[in-house]
CSV table of C-alpha atoms and ligand atoms in Angstrom, one decimal:
chain,number,residue,atom,x,y,z
F,1,UNK,CA,16.0,1.2,102.8
F,2,UNK,CA,14.2,4.6,102.8
F,3,UNK,CA,15.3,7.0,105.2
F,4,UNK,CA,14.3,10.1,106.8
F,5,UNK,CA,17.2,11.7,104.5
F,6,UNK,CA,16.4,9.3,101.7
F,7,UNK,CA,13.1,10.0,100.9
F,8,UNK,CA,12.5,13.4,99.1
F,9,UNK,CA,8.9,14.7,99.6
F,10,UNK,CA,6.8,17.0,97.5
F,11,UNK,CA,3.7,19.5,99.6
F,12,UNK,CA,1.7,21.2,97.5
F,13,UNK,CA,-0.5,23.7,100.0
F,14,UNK,CA,1.4,26.3,102.3
F,15,UNK,CA,-2.1,27.2,103.8
F,16,UNK,CA,-2.0,27.4,107.6
F,17,UNK,CA,-1.9,23.6,107.9
F,18,UNK,CA,0.5,22.7,104.5
F,19,UNK,CA,2.9,24.9,106.1
F,20,UNK,CA,2.8,22.7,109.4
F,21,UNK,CA,3.6,19.7,107.5
F,22,UNK,CA,6.1,20.6,105.7
F,23,UNK,CA,7.7,21.5,108.9
F,24,UNK,CA,7.0,18.4,110.4
F,25,UNK,CA,9.0,16.8,107.6
F,26,UNK,CA,11.7,19.5,107.7
F,27,UNK,CA,12.0,18.4,111.4
F,28,UNK,CA,11.5,14.7,110.8
F,29,UNK,CA,14.9,15.4,108.3
F,30,UNK,CA,13.2,14.1,104.3
F,31,UNK,CA,14.0,15.9,101.9
F,32,UNK,CA,11.3,18.4,101.3
F,33,UNK,CA,10.1,19.8,97.6
F,34,UNK,CA,7.1,22.9,97.7
F,35,UNK,CA,5.0,24.3,96.1
F,36,UNK,CA,2.3,26.6,96.6
F,37,UNK,CA,0.5,28.8,94.3
F,38,UNK,CA,1.2,31.8,96.2
F,39,UNK,CA,5.2,31.3,96.1
F,40,UNK,CA,5.9,33.7,98.5
F,41,UNK,CA,4.7,32.1,101.5
F,42,UNK,CA,7.6,28.9,100.7
F,43,UNK,CA,10.5,31.5,101.9
F,44,UNK,CA,10.5,30.3,105.8
F,45,UNK,CA,10.4,26.8,104.3
F,46,UNK,CA,12.9,27.3,102.2
F,47,UNK,CA,15.1,28.9,105.1
F,48,UNK,CA,14.6,26.0,107.3
F,49,UNK,CA,16.0,23.4,104.0
F,50,UNK,CA,13.2,22.9,101.4
F,51,UNK,CA,13.4,24.0,98.0
F,52,UNK,CA,10.8,25.7,96.1
F,53,UNK,CA,9.0,23.7,92.9
F,54,UNK,CA,8.1,25.7,89.8
F,55,UNK,CA,4.8,23.4,89.5
F,56,UNK,CA,2.7,20.8,91.2
F,57,UNK,CA,4.4,18.0,88.2
F,58,UNK,CA,7.6,19.6,89.3
F,59,UNK,CA,7.6,18.7,92.5
F,60,UNK,CA,6.5,15.7,91.3
F,61,UNK,CA,9.0,15.0,89.6
F,62,UNK,CA,11.4,15.7,92.1
F,63,UNK,CA,10.3,14.1,95.1
F,64,UNK,CA,9.1,9.5,95.5
F,65,UNK,CA,6.1,10.6,97.2
F,66,UNK,CA,3.4,13.6,97.0
F,67,UNK,CA,1.8,15.1,100.3
F,68,UNK,CA,-1.4,17.6,98.6
F,69,UNK,CA,-3.3,19.9,101.3
F,70,UNK,CA,-5.0,22.4,99.8
F,71,UNK,CA,-7.7,24.4,100.2
F,72,UNK,CA,-10.5,21.5,98.6
F,73,UNK,CA,-11.1,19.1,95.6
F,74,UNK,CA,-11.2,21.9,93.2
F,75,UNK,CA,-8.1,23.3,94.0
F,76,UNK,CA,-6.7,19.5,94.2
F,77,UNK,CA,-8.5,19.2,90.2
F,78,UNK,CA,-6.6,22.8,89.5
F,79,UNK,CA,-3.4,21.9,90.6
F,80,UNK,CA,-2.5,18.0,91.2
F,81,UNK,CA,-4.9,15.7,89.3
F,82,UNK,CA,-3.1,17.1,85.9
F,83,UNK,CA,-2.3,15.1,82.8
F,84,UNK,CA,1.8,16.2,84.3
F,85,UNK,CA,1.7,15.4,87.5
F,86,UNK,CA,0.1,12.2,86.6
F,87,UNK,CA,3.0,11.7,84.2
F,88,UNK,CA,5.5,12.9,87.2
F,89,UNK,CA,3.8,10.4,89.9
F,90,UNK,CA,3.8,7.2,88.1
F,91,UNK,CA,4.8,4.2,90.2
F,92,UNK,CA,5.0,6.6,93.0
F,93,UNK,CA,2.6,7.6,95.6
F,94,UNK,CA,0.1,10.5,96.6
F,95,UNK,CA,-1.3,11.1,100.3
F,96,UNK,CA,-4.1,13.9,99.8
F,97,UNK,CA,-5.0,15.1,103.1
F,98,UNK,CA,-7.4,18.2,101.8
F,99,UNK,CA,-10.8,17.3,102.7
F,100,UNK,CA,-12.9,16.4,99.9
F,101,UNK,CA,-16.3,14.4,99.9
F,102,UNK,CA,-16.8,10.9,99.2
F,103,UNK,CA,-17.1,11.2,95.3
F,104,UNK,CA,-14.4,13.6,95.0
F,105,UNK,CA,-12.2,10.4,96.8
F,106,UNK,CA,-13.6,8.6,94.1
F,107,UNK,CA,-12.4,11.0,91.0
F,108,UNK,CA,-8.8,11.4,93.0
F,109,UNK,CA,-8.3,7.4,93.5
F,110,UNK,CA,-9.8,6.8,89.8
F,111,UNK,CA,-7.2,9.2,88.3
F,112,UNK,CA,-4.3,7.6,90.8
F,113,UNK,CA,-5.1,4.0,88.9
F,114,UNK,CA,-5.4,5.6,85.7
F,115,UNK,CA,-1.3,7.1,85.9
F,116,UNK,CA,0.0,4.2,88.3
F,117,UNK,CA,0.2,6.0,91.0
F,118,UNK,CA,-0.6,4.4,94.1
F,119,UNK,CA,-3.3,6.4,96.3
F,120,UNK,CA,-3.8,7.2,100.1
F,121,UNK,CA,-6.8,9.3,101.7
F,122,UNK,CA,-6.1,11.1,104.7
F,123,UNK,CA,-7.9,12.8,106.9
F,124,UNK,CA,-7.1,15.9,109.6
F,125,UNK,CA,-8.3,16.2,112.7
F,126,UNK,CA,-6.3,18.4,114.8
F,127,UNK,CA,-5.1,22.1,114.1
F,128,UNK,CA,-1.5,22.9,113.0
F,129,UNK,CA,0.3,23.1,116.0
F,130,UNK,CA,-0.8,19.5,117.4
F,131,UNK,CA,1.2,18.1,114.5
F,132,UNK,CA,4.1,20.3,115.2
F,133,UNK,CA,4.1,19.0,118.5
F,134,UNK,CA,3.9,15.8,116.8
F,135,UNK,CA,0.1,15.0,118.8
F,136,UNK,CA,-1.4,15.4,115.8
F,137,UNK,CA,-4.6,12.4,115.1
F,138,UNK,CA,-4.6,11.6,111.0
F,139,UNK,CA,-6.9,8.5,109.8
F,140,UNK,CA,-6.1,6.8,106.7
F,141,UNK,CA,-7.9,5.4,104.3
F,142,UNK,CA,-5.9,3.2,101.5
F,143,UNK,CA,-3.8,-0.2,101.3
F,144,UNK,CA,-2.3,-1.9,104.4
F,145,UNK,CA,1.4,-2.1,102.7
F,146,UNK,CA,0.7,1.3,101.5
F,147,UNK,CA,0.3,2.8,104.7
F,148,UNK,CA,2.8,0.4,106.3
F,149,UNK,CA,5.8,1.3,103.8
F,150,UNK,CA,5.0,5.0,104.7
F,151,UNK,CA,4.6,5.1,107.9
F,152,UNK,CA,7.8,6.9,109.0
F,153,UNK,CA,6.2,9.4,106.5
F,154,UNK,CA,3.0,9.2,107.6
F,155,UNK,CA,4.1,9.4,111.5
F,156,UNK,CA,6.3,11.7,111.0
F,157,UNK,CA,3.2,14.0,109.8
F,158,UNK,CA,1.7,14.3,113.5
F,159,UNK,CA,2.8,11.5,115.1
F,160,UNK,CA,-0.8,9.8,115.2
F,161,UNK,CA,-1.6,8.0,112.0
F,162,UNK,CA,-4.5,5.5,112.5
F,163,UNK,CA,-5.9,3.3,108.9
F,164,UNK,CA,-9.6,3.5,109.2
F,165,UNK,CA,-10.2,1.1,105.9
F,166,UNK,CA,-8.1,-0.2,102.5
F,167,UNK,CA,-10.6,1.9,100.4
F,168,UNK,CA,-9.9,5.3,100.8
F,169,UNK,CA,-13.3,7.1,100.4
F,170,UNK,CA,-13.9,5.5,104.2
F,171,UNK,CA,-12.0,7.8,105.4
F,172,UNK,CA,-14.6,10.1,105.1
F,173,UNK,CA,-17.5,8.3,107.1
F,174,UNK,CA,-15.3,9.1,110.7
F,175,UNK,CA,-14.0,12.2,109.5
F,176,UNK,CA,-18.0,13.7,108.9
F,177,UNK,CA,-18.5,12.5,111.9
F,178,UNK,CA,-16.1,13.4,114.2
F,179,UNK,CA,-16.5,17.2,112.7
F,180,UNK,CA,-19.9,16.9,113.5
F,181,UNK,CA,-19.3,15.9,117.3
F,182,UNK,CA,-16.8,19.3,116.8
F,183,UNK,CA,-19.1,21.5,115.2
F,184,UNK,CA,-21.4,21.4,117.6
F,185,UNK,CA,-19.1,20.7,121.1
F,186,UNK,CA,-17.5,24.0,119.5
F,187,UNK,CA,-20.7,26.4,118.4
F,188,UNK,CA,-22.6,25.2,121.7
F,189,UNK,CA,-19.2,26.3,123.6
F,190,UNK,CA,-19.0,29.3,122.4
F,191,UNK,CA,-23.0,29.5,122.6
F,192,UNK,CA,-22.6,29.0,126.4
F,193,UNK,CA,-19.6,31.5,126.2
F,194,UNK,CA,-22.1,33.8,125.5
F,195,UNK,CA,-24.3,33.6,128.2
F,196,UNK,CA,-21.4,33.6,130.6
F,197,UNK,CA,-20.2,36.7,129.1
F,198,UNK,CA,-24.6,38.3,129.2
F,199,UNK,CA,-24.6,37.2,133.2
F,200,UNK,CA,-21.5,38.8,133.7
F,201,UNK,CA,-19.5,36.0,134.5
F,202,UNK,CA,-16.3,36.2,132.5
F,203,UNK,CA,-15.4,33.4,129.7
F,204,UNK,CA,-12.3,32.4,131.2
F,205,UNK,CA,-13.8,31.2,134.5
F,206,UNK,CA,-16.8,29.4,132.6
F,207,UNK,CA,-14.0,28.2,131.5
F,208,UNK,CA,-11.9,26.9,133.6
F,209,UNK,CA,-15.3,26.7,136.6
F,210,UNK,CA,-17.2,24.3,134.4
F,211,UNK,CA,-16.2,23.1,131.5
F,212,UNK,CA,-12.2,22.2,132.1
F,213,UNK,CA,-13.7,19.7,134.9
F,214,UNK,CA,-16.8,17.9,133.3
F,215,UNK,CA,-13.9,17.1,130.3
F,216,UNK,CA,-11.1,16.3,132.1
F,217,UNK,CA,-12.5,15.5,135.3
F,218,UNK,CA,-14.6,12.9,133.0
F,219,UNK,CA,-17.9,13.5,133.1
F,220,UNK,CA,-18.9,14.1,129.3
F,221,UNK,CA,-17.0,10.8,128.8
F,222,UNK,CA,-19.0,9.4,131.0
F,223,UNK,CA,-22.3,11.0,129.1
F,224,UNK,CA,-21.0,9.6,125.8
F,225,UNK,CA,-19.7,6.2,127.0
F,226,UNK,CA,-23.2,6.1,128.1
F,227,UNK,CA,-25.3,6.6,125.1
F,228,UNK,CA,-23.0,5.3,122.9
F,229,UNK,CA,-23.6,2.1,124.1
F,230,UNK,CA,-27.5,2.6,124.3
F,231,UNK,CA,-27.6,3.7,120.7
F,232,UNK,CA,-25.1,0.1,119.5
F,233,UNK,CA,-27.2,-2.1,121.5
F,234,UNK,CA,-30.3,0.2,120.0
F,235,UNK,CA,-31.7,-0.9,123.5
F,236,UNK,CA,-32.7,2.8,125.7
F,237,UNK,CA,-34.3,1.4,129.5
F,238,UNK,CA,-30.9,0.1,130.6
F,239,UNK,CA,-29.7,2.0,133.8
F,240,UNK,CA,-31.6,4.5,132.9
F,241,UNK,CA,-30.1,8.1,135.1
F,242,UNK,CA,-32.8,10.3,133.3
F,243,UNK,CA,-35.7,10.5,131.2
F,244,UNK,CA,-35.4,12.2,127.5
F,245,UNK,CA,-39.4,13.8,129.4
F,246,UNK,CA,-37.1,15.6,132.0
F,247,UNK,CA,-34.1,16.4,129.7
F,248,UNK,CA,-36.2,17.5,127.6
F,249,UNK,CA,-38.4,19.9,130.2
F,250,UNK,CA,-34.8,20.9,131.4
F,251,UNK,CA,-34.4,22.4,128.2
F,252,UNK,CA,-37.4,24.2,127.3
F,253,UNK,CA,-36.5,26.0,130.7
F,254,UNK,CA,-32.7,26.8,129.6
F,255,UNK,CA,-33.8,28.0,125.8
F,256,UNK,CA,-36.9,30.6,127.9
F,257,UNK,CA,-33.3,31.3,130.3
F,258,UNK,CA,-31.6,32.4,127.5
F,259,UNK,CA,-34.0,34.1,125.8
F,260,UNK,CA,-34.9,36.7,128.8
F,261,UNK,CA,-31.0,37.9,128.7
F,262,UNK,CA,-31.6,38.0,124.5
F,263,UNK,CA,-29.4,35.8,123.9
F,264,UNK,CA,-30.1,34.0,120.2
F,265,UNK,CA,-31.2,30.2,120.9
F,266,UNK,CA,-30.8,29.3,117.1
F,267,UNK,CA,-28.3,26.4,118.8
F,268,UNK,CA,-30.6,24.8,121.1
F,269,UNK,CA,-33.7,24.8,119.2
F,270,UNK,CA,-33.0,22.2,116.5
F,271,UNK,CA,-32.2,19.9,119.7
F,272,UNK,CA,-35.8,20.7,121.4
F,273,UNK,CA,-36.8,19.9,118.0
F,274,UNK,CA,-35.1,16.3,117.6
F,275,UNK,CA,-36.8,15.9,121.9
F,276,UNK,CA,-39.3,16.4,120.6
F,277,UNK,CA,-39.6,14.2,117.9
F,278,UNK,CA,-38.4,11.5,119.7
F,279,UNK,CA,-41.1,12.1,122.8
F,280,UNK,CA,-43.4,11.9,120.4
F,281,UNK,CA,-42.3,8.5,118.5
F,282,UNK,CA,-43.4,6.8,122.6
F,283,UNK,CA,-39.1,7.5,124.0
F,284,UNK,CA,-40.1,10.0,126.8
F,285,UNK,CA,-39.8,7.6,129.5
F,286,UNK,CA,-36.2,6.2,128.8
F,287,UNK,CA,-32.9,7.2,128.1
F,288,UNK,CA,-32.5,10.9,126.0
F,289,UNK,CA,-29.8,8.2,123.7
F,290,UNK,CA,-32.9,7.2,121.5
F,291,UNK,CA,-32.3,10.4,119.8
F,292,UNK,CA,-30.4,8.0,117.9
F,293,UNK,CA,-33.8,5.9,116.5
F,294,UNK,CA,-35.4,9.8,115.2
F,295,UNK,CA,-31.4,10.4,113.4
F,296,UNK,CA,-31.6,6.7,111.9
F,297,UNK,CA,-35.0,6.6,110.4
F,298,UNK,CA,-35.5,10.4,108.4
F,299,UNK,CA,-33.7,13.3,107.3
F,300,UNK,CA,-36.2,15.7,108.1
K,1,FVH,N1,-6.8,24.2,109.4
K,1,FVH,C1,-7.1,23.5,110.4
K,1,FVH,O1,-6.6,23.1,111.6
K,1,FVH,C2,-7.7,22.4,109.4
K,1,FVH,C3,-7.8,21.1,110.5
K,1,FVH,C4,-9.3,20.1,109.7
K,1,FVH,C5,-8.3,19.7,108.4
K,1,FVH,N2,-8.4,21.4,107.8
K,1,FVH,C6,-8.1,21.5,105.7
K,1,FVH,O2,-6.4,21.2,105.1
K,1,FVH,C7,-7.0,21.7,104.1
K,1,FVH,C8,-6.1,23.4,104.4
K,1,FVH,O3,-6.8,24.0,105.4
K,1,FVH,P1,-5.6,25.1,105.3
K,1,FVH,O4,-5.7,25.5,106.9
K,1,FVH,O5,-4.2,24.9,105.2
K,1,FVH,O6,-6.5,26.0,104.6
K,1,FVH,P2,-5.5,27.7,103.5
K,1,FVH,O7,-4.6,27.9,104.8
K,1,FVH,O8,-6.8,28.9,103.3
K,1,FVH,O9,-5.0,26.7,102.7
K,1,FVH,C9,-5.5,27.2,101.3
K,1,FVH,C10,-4.3,26.2,100.5
K,1,FVH,O10,-4.8,26.2,99.2
K,1,FVH,C11,-5.0,26.3,98.3
K,1,FVH,N3,-5.1,26.6,97.4
K,1,FVH,C12,-6.5,27.3,97.6
K,1,FVH,N4,-7.1,27.2,96.1
K,1,FVH,C13,-6.6,26.7,95.5
K,1,FVH,C14,-6.4,26.9,93.4
K,1,FVH,N5,-7.7,27.2,92.8
K,1,FVH,N6,-5.0,26.4,93.2
K,1,FVH,C15,-4.2,26.2,94.2
K,1,FVH,N7,-4.4,26.4,95.3
K,1,FVH,C16,-5.4,26.2,95.9
K,1,FVH,C17,-4.1,28.0,99.0
K,1,FVH,O11,-2.4,28.8,98.0
K,1,FVH,P3,-2.1,30.2,98.7
K,1,FVH,O12,-4.5,31.6,98.6
K,1,FVH,O13,-1.6,30.7,99.4
K,1,FVH,O14,-1.8,31.0,96.8
K,1,FVH,C18,-3.1,27.8,100.6
K,1,FVH,O15,-2.0,26.6,99.9
K,1,FVH,C19,-8.6,22.4,103.6
K,1,FVH,O16,-9.1,21.2,103.3
K,1,FVH,C20,-8.5,21.7,105.1
K,1,FVH,O17,-10.8,21.3,105.4
K,1,FVH,C21,-7.5,22.2,107.7
């Protein structure tokens, strides 16, 4: 029976996220061997009980499973997808947590198969502090028996592992969808913060008095659930609360107001163009969720 204490984990990459993963594994009682291109980043982890390998292949040699969290696929290819590491990992497992594209996941999967290495692709959706606190969501793709057999390790790295598919590359779609939402939300928040700042409202007050009740009070989820149901059904005329034309006119006024105080509206103009195109396509008197039809119809 594999226990935390007798499971040897190799951790490749000690950037902001890799260090958090290594911290979480050490806190979970695993035996951790680390490698990083810039060796000094390993020092605090050695103080916390990790040992250091001279190369990724040596970390693989000394481990049952290798967890990779490097900048990208190019770094992974250079450091991990080598003949030496392949030989050292034969019969063991690789967990790739770096952000990569579908083609790159498939290249890693081919490398793993060629070398007799079991492979899980993971996609991290949270900041390092959430991983350390055990409330970090990570999506996984790979064989279910592999996911299940490494579950204690995956639980230790953030506490919220979720298997989305038996195919490693299938993690990329939901991850891109989540990042698309996150980038829009974060950049839109910063845009709102800039508008408040220019209007003399402290960003902290905007966050506390406007955004927090909107998010925590459930209004945002109401908007999202309603739009999601309409998109899934592809029906935009049921339970109509506000027409797309009304949303579009309010956006026109919002852009004019924000331009008047000389804050850039670059984040809003693509949304206006999307609403205009959706209205031109005949959805003006329907729900704003009809934008979904424009998005799946073309790539302009
Ligand atoms: N940090 C986060 O919150 C996000 C959450 C969402 C998912 N990401 C992904 O995690 C991967 C690593 O991100 P990171 O934040 O840890 O990134 P850095 O702190 O910049 O560390 C990068 C590590 O990669 C090493 N590295 C870079 N290039 C190479 C190379 N050519 N050969 C070997 N190693 C390389 C770098 O080494 P060093 O600069 O310390 O020597 C770091 O270990 C990433 O895919 C995010 O999208 C994190």
